[in-house]
Short mmCIF file of C-alpha atoms and ligand atoms in Angstrom, two decimals:
data_model
loop_
_atom_site.label_atom_id
_atom_site.label_comp_id
_atom_site.label_asym_id
_atom_site.label_seq_id
_atom_site.Cartn_x
_atom_site.Cartn_y
_atom_site.Cartn_z
CA MET A 1 -22.80 26.40 6.87
CA LYS A 2 -20.61 26.41 9.96
CA LYS A 3 -21.18 22.68 10.36
CA LEU A 4 -20.16 22.12 6.77
CA GLU A 5 -16.91 24.04 7.19
CA ASN A 6 -16.09 22.25 10.42
CA LYS A 7 -16.68 18.95 8.67
CA ARG A 8 -14.32 19.98 5.90
CA GLN A 9 -11.68 20.76 8.51
CA GLU A 10 -12.15 17.38 10.18
CA LYS A 11 -11.72 15.52 6.93
CA VAL A 12 -8.34 16.98 6.05
CA SER A 13 -5.52 14.86 7.34
CA TYR A 14 -2.39 16.93 7.96
CA SER A 15 -0.06 14.27 6.57
CA ARG A 16 -1.91 14.29 3.23
CA ILE A 17 -1.92 18.04 2.68
CA LEU A 18 -0.12 19.13 -0.44
CA GLY A 19 -0.30 22.48 -2.20
CA LYS A 20 1.21 23.43 -5.52
CA GLY A 21 2.21 26.75 -7.03
CA LYS A 22 3.72 27.45 -10.41
CA ARG A 23 7.26 26.66 -9.27
CA ILE A 24 6.88 25.37 -5.74
CA LEU A 25 5.16 22.68 -3.73
CA ILE A 26 4.37 22.67 -0.01
CA ARG A 27 3.73 19.64 2.18
CA PRO A 28 4.49 18.33 5.69
CA TYR A 29 8.09 17.19 6.25
CA HIS A 30 8.95 13.52 5.78
CA PHE A 31 11.76 11.81 7.70
CA SER A 32 13.45 11.26 4.34
CA ASP A 33 13.76 15.05 3.87
CA TYR A 34 16.55 15.09 6.44
CA LYS A 35 19.49 15.12 4.05
CA MET A 36 18.02 17.70 1.72
CA CYS A 37 17.24 20.00 4.66
CA TRP A 38 20.66 19.57 6.25
CA ASP A 39 22.43 20.14 2.91
CA SER A 40 20.42 23.31 2.33
CA HIS A 41 21.39 24.47 5.82
CA LEU A 42 25.07 23.86 5.05
CA ALA A 43 24.71 25.80 1.78
CA ARG A 44 23.37 28.91 3.53
CA ARG A 45 25.17 32.19 2.97
CA PRO A 46 26.25 34.44 5.83
CA LEU A 47 23.27 36.08 7.54
CA ALA A 48 21.65 38.55 5.15
CA GLY A 49 20.25 40.90 7.80
CA PRO A 50 18.76 41.19 11.28
CA PHE A 51 15.74 39.00 10.49
CA ASP A 52 17.61 36.25 8.69
CA GLU A 53 18.15 33.13 10.77
CA PRO A 54 18.62 29.43 10.10
CA ILE A 55 15.42 27.42 9.74
CA PRO A 56 15.03 25.40 12.97
CA ALA A 57 13.96 22.18 11.22
CA CYS A 58 17.16 22.17 9.17
CA LYS A 59 19.63 22.98 11.94
CA HIS A 60 19.86 19.45 13.30
CA SER A 61 23.12 17.70 12.64
CA LYS A 62 21.59 14.48 14.03
CA VAL A 63 18.85 12.72 12.11
CA SER A 64 17.21 11.67 15.39
CA GLU A 65 16.70 15.33 16.35
CA PHE A 66 15.17 16.06 12.96
CA LYS A 67 12.80 13.10 13.36
CA ASP A 68 11.76 14.24 16.85
CA ARG A 69 10.92 17.65 15.45
CA ILE A 70 8.89 16.16 12.59
CA LEU A 71 7.00 13.99 15.08
CA ARG A 72 6.18 17.15 17.06
CA TYR A 73 4.96 18.86 13.90
CA ARG A 74 2.82 15.82 13.07
CA LYS A 75 1.28 15.84 16.53
CA HIS A 76 0.46 19.54 16.28
CA GLY A 77 -0.92 19.10 12.75
CA LYS A 78 -3.10 16.21 13.87
CA GLU A 79 -4.38 18.32 16.75
CA LYS A 80 -5.12 21.12 14.23
CA ARG A 81 -3.02 23.54 16.28
CA HIS A 82 -0.13 24.26 13.97
CA TYR A 83 0.42 23.20 10.37
CA VAL A 84 4.06 23.26 9.30
CA PHE A 85 4.94 22.78 5.64
CA ALA A 86 8.29 22.41 3.92
CA ILE A 87 8.67 24.30 0.64
CA PHE A 88 10.28 22.51 -2.30
CA ASN A 89 10.61 23.18 -5.97
CA ARG A 90 8.00 21.28 -7.97
CA ASN A 91 10.08 18.13 -8.51
CA GLN A 92 10.96 18.03 -4.78
CA LYS A 93 14.65 17.85 -5.55
CA ARG A 94 15.41 21.16 -3.84
CA TYR A 95 14.36 22.28 -0.37
CA LEU A 96 13.66 26.03 -0.30
CA GLY A 97 12.18 26.85 3.07
CA GLN A 98 9.17 26.60 5.30
CA VAL A 99 5.71 28.09 5.63
CA ASP A 100 3.36 27.48 8.55
CA LEU A 101 -0.16 28.16 9.68
CA TRP A 102 -0.46 28.60 13.40
CA ILE A 103 -4.01 28.62 14.73
CA ILE A 104 -4.57 31.74 16.82
CA ASN A 105 -8.23 31.10 17.57
CA GLU A 106 -9.92 27.87 16.60
CA THR A 107 -13.48 29.14 17.05
CA LEU A 108 -12.85 32.17 14.89
CA ARG A 109 -10.91 29.99 12.40
CA TRP A 110 -8.10 32.49 12.54
CA ALA A 111 -4.45 31.66 11.83
CA ASN A 112 -1.09 33.34 11.49
CA VAL A 113 1.00 32.52 8.44
CA GLY A 114 4.76 32.39 8.99
CA TYR A 115 7.40 32.05 6.25
CA HIS A 116 11.09 31.41 6.06
CA ILE A 117 13.30 30.88 3.02
CA GLN A 118 16.91 29.62 3.01
CA ASN A 119 18.92 32.75 2.30
CA GLN A 120 20.64 31.33 -0.81
CA PHE A 121 17.19 31.56 -2.44
CA PHE A 122 16.13 35.02 -1.29
CA GLY A 123 14.59 37.42 -3.80
CA LYS A 124 13.27 34.85 -6.27
CA GLY A 125 9.62 35.15 -5.27
CA TYR A 126 9.50 31.76 -3.52
CA ALA A 127 8.09 33.12 -0.25
CA THR A 128 5.34 34.98 -2.08
CA GLU A 129 4.37 31.88 -4.02
CA ALA A 130 4.44 29.68 -0.90
CA VAL A 131 2.30 32.14 1.08
CA GLN A 132 -0.23 32.30 -1.75
CA VAL A 133 -0.45 28.50 -1.77
CA ALA A 134 -0.72 28.38 2.05
CA ILE A 135 -3.56 30.94 2.00
CA ARG A 136 -5.41 28.92 -0.62
CA LEU A 137 -5.00 25.73 1.43
CA ALA A 138 -6.01 27.50 4.63
CA ILE A 139 -9.24 28.84 3.16
CA LYS A 140 -10.20 26.12 0.69
CA SER A 141 -9.02 22.95 2.44
CA LEU A 142 -8.75 23.77 6.14
CA GLY A 143 -11.86 25.96 6.27
CA LEU A 144 -10.06 28.83 8.01
CA HIS A 145 -11.61 32.28 7.85
CA ARG A 146 -8.83 34.74 8.57
CA ILE A 147 -5.10 34.49 7.87
CA GLU A 148 -2.77 37.15 9.09
CA ALA A 149 0.91 37.94 8.89
CA ALA A 150 2.61 40.15 11.45
CA MET A 151 6.17 41.37 11.24
CA GLU A 152 8.52 43.89 12.76
CA ILE A 153 8.11 47.19 10.92
CA GLU A 154 11.70 47.10 9.69
CA ASN A 155 11.24 43.65 8.11
CA THR A 156 10.72 45.09 4.63
CA SER A 157 11.01 41.85 2.68
CA SER A 158 8.43 40.12 4.89
CA ARG A 159 6.12 43.12 4.44
CA GLN A 160 6.55 42.90 0.67
CA VAL A 161 5.70 39.21 0.73
CA ALA A 162 2.44 39.86 2.64
CA ILE A 163 1.44 42.59 0.19
CA LYS A 164 2.39 40.58 -2.90
CA ALA A 165 0.49 37.56 -1.57
CA GLY A 166 -2.67 39.69 -1.52
CA MET A 167 -2.95 40.56 2.16
CA ILE A 168 -4.36 43.89 3.30
CA ARG A 169 -2.60 46.10 5.81
CA GLU A 170 -4.65 46.48 8.99
CA GLY A 171 -2.39 48.49 11.26
CA ILE A 172 0.24 48.40 13.96
CA ARG A 173 0.34 46.27 17.10
CA ARG A 174 2.30 48.35 19.54
CA HIS A 175 5.02 46.76 21.68
CA PHE A 176 3.80 43.39 20.44
CA LEU A 177 6.17 40.62 21.46
CA PRO A 178 8.02 40.64 24.76
CA GLU A 179 10.90 38.60 23.31
CA HIS A 180 11.40 40.95 20.36
CA SER A 181 12.53 43.92 22.48
CA HIS A 182 8.88 45.02 22.63
CA SER A 183 8.99 46.08 18.97
CA ASP A 184 5.92 47.32 17.16
CA PHE A 185 4.55 44.85 14.60
CA GLU A 186 2.72 45.60 11.38
CA VAL A 187 -0.31 43.43 10.64
CA PHE A 188 -1.61 42.28 7.26
CA ALA A 189 -4.55 39.93 6.75
CA ILE A 190 -6.82 38.26 4.28
CA ASN A 191 -10.15 36.60 5.04
CA ALA A 192 -12.37 34.15 3.21
CA ILE A 193 -14.67 36.95 2.03
CA ASP A 194 -11.78 38.95 0.53
CA TYR A 195 -10.46 35.77 -1.02
CA ALA A 196 -13.77 34.75 -2.60
CA LYS A 197 -14.27 38.22 -4.05
CA GLY A 198 -10.69 38.47 -5.23
CA ASN A 199 -10.80 41.57 -3.06
CA THR A 200 -7.22 41.63 -1.87
CA ARG A 201 -4.60 44.35 -1.67
C1 COA B 1 10.92 37.35 4.34
C2 COA B 1 11.43 36.23 3.42
C3 COA B 1 10.62 34.98 3.73
C4 COA B 1 11.26 36.64 1.98
O1 COA B 1 11.63 35.53 1.16
P1 COA B 1 11.87 35.71 -0.43
O2 COA B 1 11.67 34.39 -1.08
O3 COA B 1 13.14 36.40 -0.64
O4 COA B 1 10.64 36.66 -0.80
P2 COA B 1 10.16 37.09 -2.25
O5 COA B 1 11.29 36.90 -3.22
O6 COA B 1 8.86 36.43 -2.53
O7 COA B 1 9.89 38.64 -2.05
C5 COA B 1 10.79 39.46 -1.35
C6 COA B 1 10.44 40.91 -1.60
O8 COA B 1 11.08 41.71 -0.66
C7 COA B 1 11.82 42.71 -1.33
N1 COA B 1 12.95 43.06 -0.50
C8 COA B 1 13.94 42.26 -0.09
N2 COA B 1 14.78 42.96 0.68
C9 COA B 1 14.29 44.23 0.73
C10 COA B 1 14.72 45.42 1.35
N3 COA B 1 15.81 45.45 2.11
N4 COA B 1 13.98 46.52 1.17
C11 COA B 1 12.85 46.50 0.43
N5 COA B 1 12.39 45.39 -0.18
C12 COA B 1 13.12 44.27 -0.02
C13 COA B 1 12.21 42.07 -2.64
O9 COA B 1 12.57 43.04 -3.57
C14 COA B 1 10.90 41.37 -2.97
O10 COA B 1 9.91 42.27 -3.43
P3 COA B 1 9.69 42.56 -5.00
O11 COA B 1 9.41 41.25 -5.65
O12 COA B 1 8.50 43.46 -4.99
O13 COA B 1 10.94 43.17 -5.49
C15 COA B 1 12.93 35.94 3.67
O14 COA B 1 13.62 37.15 3.57
C16 COA B 1 13.20 35.31 5.02
O15 COA B 1 13.13 34.09 5.15
N6 COA B 1 13.55 36.12 6.03
C17 COA B 1 13.86 35.63 7.35
C18 COA B 1 12.62 35.15 8.09
C19 COA B 1 11.54 36.21 8.12
O16 COA B 1 11.78 37.38 8.34
N7 COA B 1 10.30 35.74 7.95
C20 COA B 1 9.12 36.57 8.04
C21 COA B 1 8.76 36.60 9.48
S1 COA B 1 7.35 37.61 9.74
#
């Protein structure tokens, strides 16, 4: 069984990954996404709160910097360390944000899902849809077992996204990240067993 799942993981090429939701699509960035990303960055509204920040991939005013970043993402995806996906609407005419799967432990097939929407599109359910698609890809295509999301306790919208995407609250990690003023983080997770049984939140 384990061998089978590992094989499945080996077969999936990062550059070919594509996941679809009802309104959104996620896939790795292409160089040609530069203009759409930069335009969406320029269209951002003033920061909506303490957790709102520009999406790093879209902050580059120079196309060469954007390309370097995409090459880094490709390298990490190929190495199966970190899978970064841009979120678009279904016809790929509008860039909405980013969702990523960062492998915490390869042997345990355990990843963290991160999500980030351009603030002009907040509150439309895009993050929830993208996280649902990323979880499906993680379990069905990448053969991962456990996907978690961890956020500062005050990050209510992120918490809502984890819950609405079907993740189950597991508890608090105290004084979690040194660079986040040692804040406590709340942890939500879903695993392949929950997913198969439809046994989510
Ligand atoms: C977190 C984030 C991705 C959510 O994106 P989004 O597309 O607006 O999310 P959704 O529309 O799918 O859902 C947002 C939910 O949060 C709720 N919400 C938003 N602000 C809230 C607040 N201040 N208090 C309570 N709920 C709030 C919305 O009502 C919605 O829930 P509902 O559908 O049950 O009403 C977005 O706010 C973001 O990019 N933030 C900055 C980066 C970040 O914090 N990422 C998570 C890191 S762990």
